[in-house]
Short mmCIF file of N, CA and C in Angstrom, two decimals:
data_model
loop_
_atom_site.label_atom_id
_atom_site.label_comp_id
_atom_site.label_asym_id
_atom_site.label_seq_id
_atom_site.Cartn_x
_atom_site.Cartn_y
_atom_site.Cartn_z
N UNK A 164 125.65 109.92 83.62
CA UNK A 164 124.49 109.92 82.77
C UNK A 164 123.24 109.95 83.63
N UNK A 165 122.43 110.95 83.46
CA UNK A 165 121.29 110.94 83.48
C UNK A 165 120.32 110.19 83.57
N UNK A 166 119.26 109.07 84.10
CA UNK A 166 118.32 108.12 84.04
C UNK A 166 117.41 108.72 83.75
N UNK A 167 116.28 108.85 82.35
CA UNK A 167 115.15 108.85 82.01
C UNK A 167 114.30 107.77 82.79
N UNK A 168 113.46 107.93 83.08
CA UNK A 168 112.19 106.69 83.67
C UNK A 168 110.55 107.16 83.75
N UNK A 169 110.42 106.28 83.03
CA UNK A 169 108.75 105.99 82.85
C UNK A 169 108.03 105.56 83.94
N UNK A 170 107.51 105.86 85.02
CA UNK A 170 106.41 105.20 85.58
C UNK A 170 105.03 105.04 85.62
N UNK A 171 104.96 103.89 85.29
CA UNK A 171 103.30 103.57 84.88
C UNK A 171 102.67 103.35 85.62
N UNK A 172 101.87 104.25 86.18
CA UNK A 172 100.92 104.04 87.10
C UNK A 172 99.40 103.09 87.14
N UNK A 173 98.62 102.79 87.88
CA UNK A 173 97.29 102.11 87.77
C UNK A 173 96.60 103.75 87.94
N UNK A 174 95.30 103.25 87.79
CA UNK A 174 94.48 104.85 87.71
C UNK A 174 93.53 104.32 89.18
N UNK A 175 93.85 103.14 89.12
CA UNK A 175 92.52 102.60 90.54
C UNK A 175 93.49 103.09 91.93
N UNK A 176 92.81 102.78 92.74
CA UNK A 176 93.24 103.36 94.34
C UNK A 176 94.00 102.11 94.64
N UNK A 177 95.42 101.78 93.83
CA UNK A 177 95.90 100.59 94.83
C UNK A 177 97.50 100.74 94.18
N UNK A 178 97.86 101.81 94.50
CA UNK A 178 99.40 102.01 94.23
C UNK A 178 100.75 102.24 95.59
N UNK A 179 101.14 101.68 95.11
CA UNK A 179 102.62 101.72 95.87
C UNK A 179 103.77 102.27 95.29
N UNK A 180 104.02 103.30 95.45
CA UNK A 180 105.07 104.09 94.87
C UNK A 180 106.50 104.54 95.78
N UNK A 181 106.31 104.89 96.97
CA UNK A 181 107.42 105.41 98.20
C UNK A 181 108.65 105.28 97.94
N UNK A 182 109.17 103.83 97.79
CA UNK A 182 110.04 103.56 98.52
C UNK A 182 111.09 103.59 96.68
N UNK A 183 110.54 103.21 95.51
CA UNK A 183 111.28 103.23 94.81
C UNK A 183 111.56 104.73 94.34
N UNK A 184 110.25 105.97 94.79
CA UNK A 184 110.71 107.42 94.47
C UNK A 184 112.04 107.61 94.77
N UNK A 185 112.51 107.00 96.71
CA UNK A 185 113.49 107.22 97.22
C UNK A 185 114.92 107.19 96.06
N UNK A 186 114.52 105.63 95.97
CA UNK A 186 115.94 105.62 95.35
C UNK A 186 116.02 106.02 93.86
N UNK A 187 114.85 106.79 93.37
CA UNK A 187 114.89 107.52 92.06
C UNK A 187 115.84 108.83 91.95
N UNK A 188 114.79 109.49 93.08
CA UNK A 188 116.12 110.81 93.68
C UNK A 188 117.27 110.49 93.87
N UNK A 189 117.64 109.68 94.86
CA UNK A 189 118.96 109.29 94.64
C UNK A 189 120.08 109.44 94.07
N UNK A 190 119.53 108.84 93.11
CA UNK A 190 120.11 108.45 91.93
C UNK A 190 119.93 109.45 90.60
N UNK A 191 119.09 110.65 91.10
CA UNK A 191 118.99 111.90 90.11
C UNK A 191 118.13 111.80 89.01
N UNK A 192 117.23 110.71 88.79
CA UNK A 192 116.95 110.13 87.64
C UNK A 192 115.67 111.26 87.33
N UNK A 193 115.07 111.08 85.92
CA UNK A 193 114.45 112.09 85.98
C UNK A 193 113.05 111.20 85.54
N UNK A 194 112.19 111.59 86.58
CA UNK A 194 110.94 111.08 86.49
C UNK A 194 110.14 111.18 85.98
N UNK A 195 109.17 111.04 84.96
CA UNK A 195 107.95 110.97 84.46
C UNK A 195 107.04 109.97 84.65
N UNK A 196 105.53 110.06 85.45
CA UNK A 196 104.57 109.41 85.44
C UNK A 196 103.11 109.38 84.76
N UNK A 197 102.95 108.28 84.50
CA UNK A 197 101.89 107.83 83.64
C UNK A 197 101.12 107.16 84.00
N UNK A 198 99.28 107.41 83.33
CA UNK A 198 98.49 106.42 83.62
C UNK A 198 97.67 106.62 82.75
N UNK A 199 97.16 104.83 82.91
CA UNK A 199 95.78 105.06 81.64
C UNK A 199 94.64 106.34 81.53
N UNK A 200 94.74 106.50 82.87
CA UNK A 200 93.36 107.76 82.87
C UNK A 200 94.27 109.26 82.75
N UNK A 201 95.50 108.99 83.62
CA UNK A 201 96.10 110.64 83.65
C UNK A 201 95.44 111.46 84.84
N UNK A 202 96.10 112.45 85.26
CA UNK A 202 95.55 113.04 85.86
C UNK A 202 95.53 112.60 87.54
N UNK A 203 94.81 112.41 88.45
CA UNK A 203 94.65 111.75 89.91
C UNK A 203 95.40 109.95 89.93
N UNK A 204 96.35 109.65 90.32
CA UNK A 204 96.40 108.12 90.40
C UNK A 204 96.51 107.92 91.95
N UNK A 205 95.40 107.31 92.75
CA UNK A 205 95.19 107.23 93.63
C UNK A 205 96.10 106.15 94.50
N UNK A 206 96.87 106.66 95.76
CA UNK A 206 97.55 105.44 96.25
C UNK A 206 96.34 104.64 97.04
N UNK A 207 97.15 103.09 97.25
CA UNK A 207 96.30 102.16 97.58
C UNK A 207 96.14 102.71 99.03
N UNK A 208 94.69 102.72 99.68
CA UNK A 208 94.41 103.08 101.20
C UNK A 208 95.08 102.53 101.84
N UNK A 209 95.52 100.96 101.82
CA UNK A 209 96.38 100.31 102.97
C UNK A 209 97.78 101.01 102.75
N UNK A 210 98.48 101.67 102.01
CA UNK A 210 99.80 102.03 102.23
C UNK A 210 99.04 103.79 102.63
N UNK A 211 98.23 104.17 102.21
CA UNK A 211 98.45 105.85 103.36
C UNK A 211 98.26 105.54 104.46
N UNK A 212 97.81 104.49 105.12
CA UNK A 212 97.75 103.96 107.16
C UNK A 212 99.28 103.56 107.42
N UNK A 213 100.13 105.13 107.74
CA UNK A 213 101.27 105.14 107.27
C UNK A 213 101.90 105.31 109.00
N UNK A 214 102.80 104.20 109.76
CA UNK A 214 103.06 104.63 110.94
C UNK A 214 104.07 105.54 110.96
N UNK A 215 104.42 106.01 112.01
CA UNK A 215 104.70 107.35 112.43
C UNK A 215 106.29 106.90 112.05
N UNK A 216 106.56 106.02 112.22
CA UNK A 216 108.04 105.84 112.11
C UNK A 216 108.65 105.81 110.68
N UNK A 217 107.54 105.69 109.89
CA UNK A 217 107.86 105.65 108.74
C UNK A 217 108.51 106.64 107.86
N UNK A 218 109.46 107.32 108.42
CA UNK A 218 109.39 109.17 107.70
C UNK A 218 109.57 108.98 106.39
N UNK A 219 109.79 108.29 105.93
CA UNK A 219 110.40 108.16 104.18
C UNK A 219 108.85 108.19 103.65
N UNK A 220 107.80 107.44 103.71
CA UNK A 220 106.30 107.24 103.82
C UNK A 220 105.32 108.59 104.11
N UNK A 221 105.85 108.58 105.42
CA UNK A 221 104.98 110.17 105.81
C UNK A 221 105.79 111.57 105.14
N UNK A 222 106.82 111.17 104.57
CA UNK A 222 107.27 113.17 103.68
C UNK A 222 106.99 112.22 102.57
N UNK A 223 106.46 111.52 101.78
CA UNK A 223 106.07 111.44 100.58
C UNK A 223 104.80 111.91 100.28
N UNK A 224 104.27 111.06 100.89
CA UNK A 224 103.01 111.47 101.30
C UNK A 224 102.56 113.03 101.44
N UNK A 225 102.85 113.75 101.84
CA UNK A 225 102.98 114.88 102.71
C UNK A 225 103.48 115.78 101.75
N UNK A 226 104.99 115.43 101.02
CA UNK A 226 105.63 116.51 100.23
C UNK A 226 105.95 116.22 98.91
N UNK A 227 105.04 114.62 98.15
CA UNK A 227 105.13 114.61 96.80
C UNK A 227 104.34 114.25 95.87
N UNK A 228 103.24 114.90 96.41
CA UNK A 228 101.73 114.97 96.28
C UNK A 228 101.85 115.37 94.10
N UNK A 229 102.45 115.53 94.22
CA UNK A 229 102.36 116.21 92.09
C UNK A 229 103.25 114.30 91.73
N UNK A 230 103.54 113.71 92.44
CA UNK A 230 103.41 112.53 91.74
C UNK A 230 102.65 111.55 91.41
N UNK A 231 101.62 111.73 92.02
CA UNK A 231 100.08 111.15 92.10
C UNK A 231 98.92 112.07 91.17
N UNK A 232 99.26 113.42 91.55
CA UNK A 232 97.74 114.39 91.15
C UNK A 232 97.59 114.70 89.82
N UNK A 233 99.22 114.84 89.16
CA UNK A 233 98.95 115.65 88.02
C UNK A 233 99.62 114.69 86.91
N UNK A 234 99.48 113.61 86.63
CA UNK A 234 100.06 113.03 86.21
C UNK A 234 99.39 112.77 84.16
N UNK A 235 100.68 112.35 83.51
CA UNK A 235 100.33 112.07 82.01
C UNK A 235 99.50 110.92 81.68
N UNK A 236 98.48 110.97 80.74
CA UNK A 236 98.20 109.64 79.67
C UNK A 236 99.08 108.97 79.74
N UNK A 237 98.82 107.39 79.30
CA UNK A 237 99.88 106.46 78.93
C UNK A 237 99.65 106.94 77.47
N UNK A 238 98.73 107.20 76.72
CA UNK A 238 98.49 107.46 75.40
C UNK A 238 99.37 108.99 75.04
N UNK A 239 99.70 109.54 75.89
CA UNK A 239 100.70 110.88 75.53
C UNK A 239 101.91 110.77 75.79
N UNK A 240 102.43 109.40 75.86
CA UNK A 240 103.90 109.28 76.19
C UNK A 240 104.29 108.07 75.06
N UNK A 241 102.88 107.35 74.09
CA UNK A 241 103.23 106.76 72.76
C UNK A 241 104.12 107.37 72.03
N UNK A 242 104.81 106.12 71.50
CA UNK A 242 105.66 106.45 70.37
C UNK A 242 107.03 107.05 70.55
N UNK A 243 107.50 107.22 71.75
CA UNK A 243 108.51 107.79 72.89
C UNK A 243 109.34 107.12 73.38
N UNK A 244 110.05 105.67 72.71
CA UNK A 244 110.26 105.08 73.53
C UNK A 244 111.77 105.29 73.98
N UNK A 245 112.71 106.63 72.90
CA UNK A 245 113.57 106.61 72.84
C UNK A 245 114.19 107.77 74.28
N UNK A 246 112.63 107.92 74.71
CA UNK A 246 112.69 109.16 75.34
C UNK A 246 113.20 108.75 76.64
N UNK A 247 112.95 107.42 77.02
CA UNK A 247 113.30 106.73 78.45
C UNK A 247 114.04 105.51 78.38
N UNK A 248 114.69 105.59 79.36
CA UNK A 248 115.74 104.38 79.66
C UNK A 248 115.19 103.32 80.07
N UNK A 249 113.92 103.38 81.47
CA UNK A 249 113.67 102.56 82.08
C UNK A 249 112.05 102.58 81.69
N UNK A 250 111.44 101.58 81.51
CA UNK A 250 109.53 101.62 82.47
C UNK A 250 109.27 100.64 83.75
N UNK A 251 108.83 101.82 84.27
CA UNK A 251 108.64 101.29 85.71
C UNK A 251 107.79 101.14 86.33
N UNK A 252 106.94 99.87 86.51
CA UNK A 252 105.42 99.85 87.25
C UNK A 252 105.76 99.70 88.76
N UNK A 253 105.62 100.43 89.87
CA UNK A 253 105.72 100.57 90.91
C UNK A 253 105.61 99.44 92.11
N UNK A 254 103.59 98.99 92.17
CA UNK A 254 103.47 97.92 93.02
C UNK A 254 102.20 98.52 93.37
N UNK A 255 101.13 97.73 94.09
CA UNK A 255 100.10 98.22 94.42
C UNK A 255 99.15 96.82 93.59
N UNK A 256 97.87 96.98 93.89
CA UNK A 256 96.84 96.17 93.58
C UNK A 256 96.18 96.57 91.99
N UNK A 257 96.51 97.92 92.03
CA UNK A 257 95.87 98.25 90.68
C UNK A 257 95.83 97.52 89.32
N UNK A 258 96.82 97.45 88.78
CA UNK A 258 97.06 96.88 87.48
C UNK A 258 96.39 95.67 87.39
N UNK A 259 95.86 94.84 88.10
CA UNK A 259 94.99 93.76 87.87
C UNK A 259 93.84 94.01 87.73
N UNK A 260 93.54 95.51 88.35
CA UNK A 260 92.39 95.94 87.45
C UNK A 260 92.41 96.51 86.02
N UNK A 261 93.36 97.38 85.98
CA UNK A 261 93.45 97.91 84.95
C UNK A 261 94.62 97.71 83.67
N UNK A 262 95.90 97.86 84.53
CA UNK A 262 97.06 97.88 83.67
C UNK A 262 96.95 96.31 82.65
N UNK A 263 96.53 95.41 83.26
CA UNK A 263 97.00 93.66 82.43
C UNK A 263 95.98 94.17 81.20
N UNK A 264 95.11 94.80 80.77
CA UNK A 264 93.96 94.85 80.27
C UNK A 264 94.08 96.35 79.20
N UNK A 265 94.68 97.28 79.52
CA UNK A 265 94.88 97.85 79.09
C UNK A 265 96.01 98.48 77.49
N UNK A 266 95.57 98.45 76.44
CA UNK A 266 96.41 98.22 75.51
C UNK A 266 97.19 99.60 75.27
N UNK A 267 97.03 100.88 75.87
CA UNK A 267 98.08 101.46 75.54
C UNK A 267 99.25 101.50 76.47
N UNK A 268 98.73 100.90 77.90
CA UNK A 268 100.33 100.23 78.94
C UNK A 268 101.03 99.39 78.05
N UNK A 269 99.98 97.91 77.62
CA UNK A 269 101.11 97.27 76.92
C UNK A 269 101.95 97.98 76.13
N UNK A 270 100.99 98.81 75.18
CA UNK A 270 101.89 99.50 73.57
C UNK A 270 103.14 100.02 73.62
N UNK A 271 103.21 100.90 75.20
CA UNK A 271 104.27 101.06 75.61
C UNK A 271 105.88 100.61 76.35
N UNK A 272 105.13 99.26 76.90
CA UNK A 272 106.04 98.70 77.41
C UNK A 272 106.81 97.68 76.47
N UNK A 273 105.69 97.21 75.18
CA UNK A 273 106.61 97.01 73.78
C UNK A 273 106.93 97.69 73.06
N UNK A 274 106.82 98.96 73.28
CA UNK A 274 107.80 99.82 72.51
C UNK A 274 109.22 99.53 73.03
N UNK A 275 108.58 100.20 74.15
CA UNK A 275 110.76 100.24 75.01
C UNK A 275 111.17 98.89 75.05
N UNK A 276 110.34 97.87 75.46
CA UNK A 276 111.47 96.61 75.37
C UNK A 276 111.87 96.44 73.91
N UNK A 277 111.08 96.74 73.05
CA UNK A 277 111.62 96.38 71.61
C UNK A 277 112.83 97.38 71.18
N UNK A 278 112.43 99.18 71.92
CA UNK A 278 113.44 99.56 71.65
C UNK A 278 114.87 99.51 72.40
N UNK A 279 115.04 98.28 73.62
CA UNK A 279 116.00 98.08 73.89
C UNK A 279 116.38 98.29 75.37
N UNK A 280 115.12 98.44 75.97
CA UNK A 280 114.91 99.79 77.45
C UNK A 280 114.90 98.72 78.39
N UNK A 281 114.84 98.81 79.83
CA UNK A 281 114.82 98.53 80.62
C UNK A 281 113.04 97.82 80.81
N UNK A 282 112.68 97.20 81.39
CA UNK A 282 110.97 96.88 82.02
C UNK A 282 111.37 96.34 83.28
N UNK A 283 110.69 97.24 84.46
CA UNK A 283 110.60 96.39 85.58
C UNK A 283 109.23 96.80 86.07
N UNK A 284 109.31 95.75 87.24
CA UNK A 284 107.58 95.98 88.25
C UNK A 284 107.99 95.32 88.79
N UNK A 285 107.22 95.28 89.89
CA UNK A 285 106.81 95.31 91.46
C UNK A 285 105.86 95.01 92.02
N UNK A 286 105.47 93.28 92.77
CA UNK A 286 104.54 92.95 93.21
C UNK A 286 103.35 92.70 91.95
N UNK A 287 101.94 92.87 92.40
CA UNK A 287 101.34 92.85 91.61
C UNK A 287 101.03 93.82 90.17
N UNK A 288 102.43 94.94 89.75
CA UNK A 288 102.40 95.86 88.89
C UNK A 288 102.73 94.70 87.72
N UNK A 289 103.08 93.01 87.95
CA UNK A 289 103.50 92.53 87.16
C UNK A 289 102.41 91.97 85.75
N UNK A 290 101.74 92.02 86.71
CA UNK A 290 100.03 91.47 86.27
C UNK A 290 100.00 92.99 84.75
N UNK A 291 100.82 93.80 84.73
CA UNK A 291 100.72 94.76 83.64
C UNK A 291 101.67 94.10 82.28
N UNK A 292 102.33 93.33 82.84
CA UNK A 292 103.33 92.63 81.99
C UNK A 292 102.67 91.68 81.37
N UNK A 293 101.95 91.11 81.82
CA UNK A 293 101.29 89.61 81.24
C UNK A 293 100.58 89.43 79.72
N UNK A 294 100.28 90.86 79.03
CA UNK A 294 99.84 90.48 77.85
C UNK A 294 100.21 91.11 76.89
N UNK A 295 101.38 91.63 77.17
CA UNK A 295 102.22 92.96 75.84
C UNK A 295 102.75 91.85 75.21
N UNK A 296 102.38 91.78 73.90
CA UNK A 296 102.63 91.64 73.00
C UNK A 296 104.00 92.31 72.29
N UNK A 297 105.08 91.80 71.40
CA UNK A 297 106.34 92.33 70.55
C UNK A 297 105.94 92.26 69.31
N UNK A 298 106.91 93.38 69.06
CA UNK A 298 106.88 92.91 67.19
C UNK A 298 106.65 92.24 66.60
N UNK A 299 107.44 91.02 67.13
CA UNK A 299 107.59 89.71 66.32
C UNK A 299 106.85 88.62 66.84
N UNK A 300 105.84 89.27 67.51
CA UNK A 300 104.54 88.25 67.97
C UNK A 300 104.35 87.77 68.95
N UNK A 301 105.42 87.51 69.86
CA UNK A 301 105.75 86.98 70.86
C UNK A 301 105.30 87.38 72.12
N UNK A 302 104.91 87.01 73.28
CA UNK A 302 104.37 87.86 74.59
C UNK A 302 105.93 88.20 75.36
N UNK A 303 105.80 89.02 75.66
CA UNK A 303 106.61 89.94 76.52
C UNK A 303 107.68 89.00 77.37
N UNK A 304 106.91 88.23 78.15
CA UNK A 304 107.30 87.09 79.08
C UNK A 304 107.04 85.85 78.79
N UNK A 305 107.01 85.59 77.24
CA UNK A 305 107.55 83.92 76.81
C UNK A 305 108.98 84.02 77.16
N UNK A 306 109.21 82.90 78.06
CA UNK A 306 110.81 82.40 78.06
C UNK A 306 111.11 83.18 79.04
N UNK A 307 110.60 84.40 79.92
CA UNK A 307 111.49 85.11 80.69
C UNK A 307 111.50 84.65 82.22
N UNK A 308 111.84 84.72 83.14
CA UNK A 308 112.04 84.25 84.22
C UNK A 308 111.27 85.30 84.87
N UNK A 309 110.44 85.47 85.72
CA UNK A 309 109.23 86.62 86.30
C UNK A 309 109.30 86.25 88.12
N UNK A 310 109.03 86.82 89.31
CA UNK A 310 109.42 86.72 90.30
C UNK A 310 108.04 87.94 90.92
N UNK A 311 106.85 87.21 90.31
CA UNK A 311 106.02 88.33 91.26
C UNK A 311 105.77 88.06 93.00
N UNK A 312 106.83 87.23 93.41
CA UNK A 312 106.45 86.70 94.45
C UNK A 312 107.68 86.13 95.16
N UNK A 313 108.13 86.80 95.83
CA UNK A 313 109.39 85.57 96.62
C UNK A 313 109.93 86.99 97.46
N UNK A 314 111.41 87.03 98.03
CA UNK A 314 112.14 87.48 98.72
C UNK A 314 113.00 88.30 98.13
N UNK A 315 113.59 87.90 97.03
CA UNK A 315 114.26 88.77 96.11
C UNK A 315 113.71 89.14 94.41
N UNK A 316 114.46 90.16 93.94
CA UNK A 316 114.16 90.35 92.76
C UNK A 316 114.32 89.29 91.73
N UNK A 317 113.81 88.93 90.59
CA UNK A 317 114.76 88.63 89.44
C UNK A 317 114.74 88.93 88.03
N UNK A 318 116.24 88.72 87.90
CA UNK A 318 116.47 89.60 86.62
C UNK A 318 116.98 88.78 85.57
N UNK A 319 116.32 89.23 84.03
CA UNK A 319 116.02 88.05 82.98
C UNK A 319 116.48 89.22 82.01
N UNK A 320 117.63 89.63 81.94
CA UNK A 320 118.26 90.42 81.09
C UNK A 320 117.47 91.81 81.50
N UNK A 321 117.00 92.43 80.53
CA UNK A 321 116.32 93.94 80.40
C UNK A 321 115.35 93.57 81.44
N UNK A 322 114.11 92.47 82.13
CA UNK A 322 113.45 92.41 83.05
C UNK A 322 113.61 92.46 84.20
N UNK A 323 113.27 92.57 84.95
CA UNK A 323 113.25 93.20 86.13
C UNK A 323 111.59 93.09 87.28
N UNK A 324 111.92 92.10 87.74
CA UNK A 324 110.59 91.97 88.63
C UNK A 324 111.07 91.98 90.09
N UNK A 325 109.97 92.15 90.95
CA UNK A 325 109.94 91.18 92.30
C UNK A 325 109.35 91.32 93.43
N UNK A 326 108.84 91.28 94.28
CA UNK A 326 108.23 90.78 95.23
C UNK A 326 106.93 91.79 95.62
N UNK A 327 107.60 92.68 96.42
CA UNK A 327 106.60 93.82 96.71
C UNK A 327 107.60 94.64 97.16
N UNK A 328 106.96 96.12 97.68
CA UNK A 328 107.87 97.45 97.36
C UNK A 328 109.17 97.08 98.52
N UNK A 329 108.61 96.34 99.83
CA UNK A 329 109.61 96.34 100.96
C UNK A 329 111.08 95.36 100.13
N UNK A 330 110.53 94.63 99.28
CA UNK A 330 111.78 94.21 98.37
C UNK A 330 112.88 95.32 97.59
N UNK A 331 111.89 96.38 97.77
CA UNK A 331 113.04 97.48 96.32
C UNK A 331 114.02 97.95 97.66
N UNK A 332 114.04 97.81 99.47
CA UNK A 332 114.63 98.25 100.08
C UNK A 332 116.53 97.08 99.80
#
């Protein structure tokens, strides 16, 4: 089977994306990215000061430039939730500007958890989680176990958090 996946991008200059593209390909999954603005989602400057050893970093960079430039609305992927398996906020500084604050990230990420989907993030992409609201009134992460910070991931059924991107290794 096939992996649908949502990634929700920040629209500000503070994204971390690399290392989970890797294991997207991988794994064949088929990618779609999103952001509140659409269009340019800028990676964070401290991850393009990319050392030389890094090759996984420097051919992303270098050769997957249409995952950043040309990217969808979060508002053009509403109402879709059947369309993806997973949503996936990456990592990066952004979403504390934008994503926690933003109501069509949440709209989406209670769609799919309500419709049954996967939610994960990464580092501070969690800060996008913090105010989605469910159906039934409830915040997203009453009761769930969340891990924006430690050594390993953790996982609270369909959630999915953890540390920062060198964790998704």
């Amino acid at each position: 089977m096939v992996m649908n996946i949502l990634v929700v991008f920040t629209s500000r200059d503070k994204l971390e994306f690399t290392h989970s593209w890797k294991y997207f390909q991988e794994a064949n999954a088929i990618v779609t990215v999103a952001s509140p603005s659409g269009g340019l989602a800028p990676p964070d400057p401290n991850s393009t000061k990319i050392p030389k050893e890094d090759l996984l970093s420097t051919s992303f960079s270098g050769e997957q430039k249409g995952h950043w430039e040309n990217i969808l609305t979060i508002p053009s992927v509403l109402g879709k939730p059947g369309d993806f398996d997973v949503v996936f906020s990456p990592g990066g500084h952004g979403p504390v500007y934008d994503l926690a604050n933003d109501a069509a990230s949440q709209q989406v990420i209670a769609e799919s958890w309500d419709g049954g989907k996967i939610v994960a993030a990464v580092c501070h992409e969690s800060a996008a989680l913090a105010n989605v609201k469910l159906t039934n009134g409830n915040l997203l992460l009453k009761g769930k176990m969340l891990k924006p910070f430690g050594e390993k991931a953790a996982v609270d059924g369909r959630l999915n958090t953890d540390q920062n991107p060198a964790s998704a290794e």
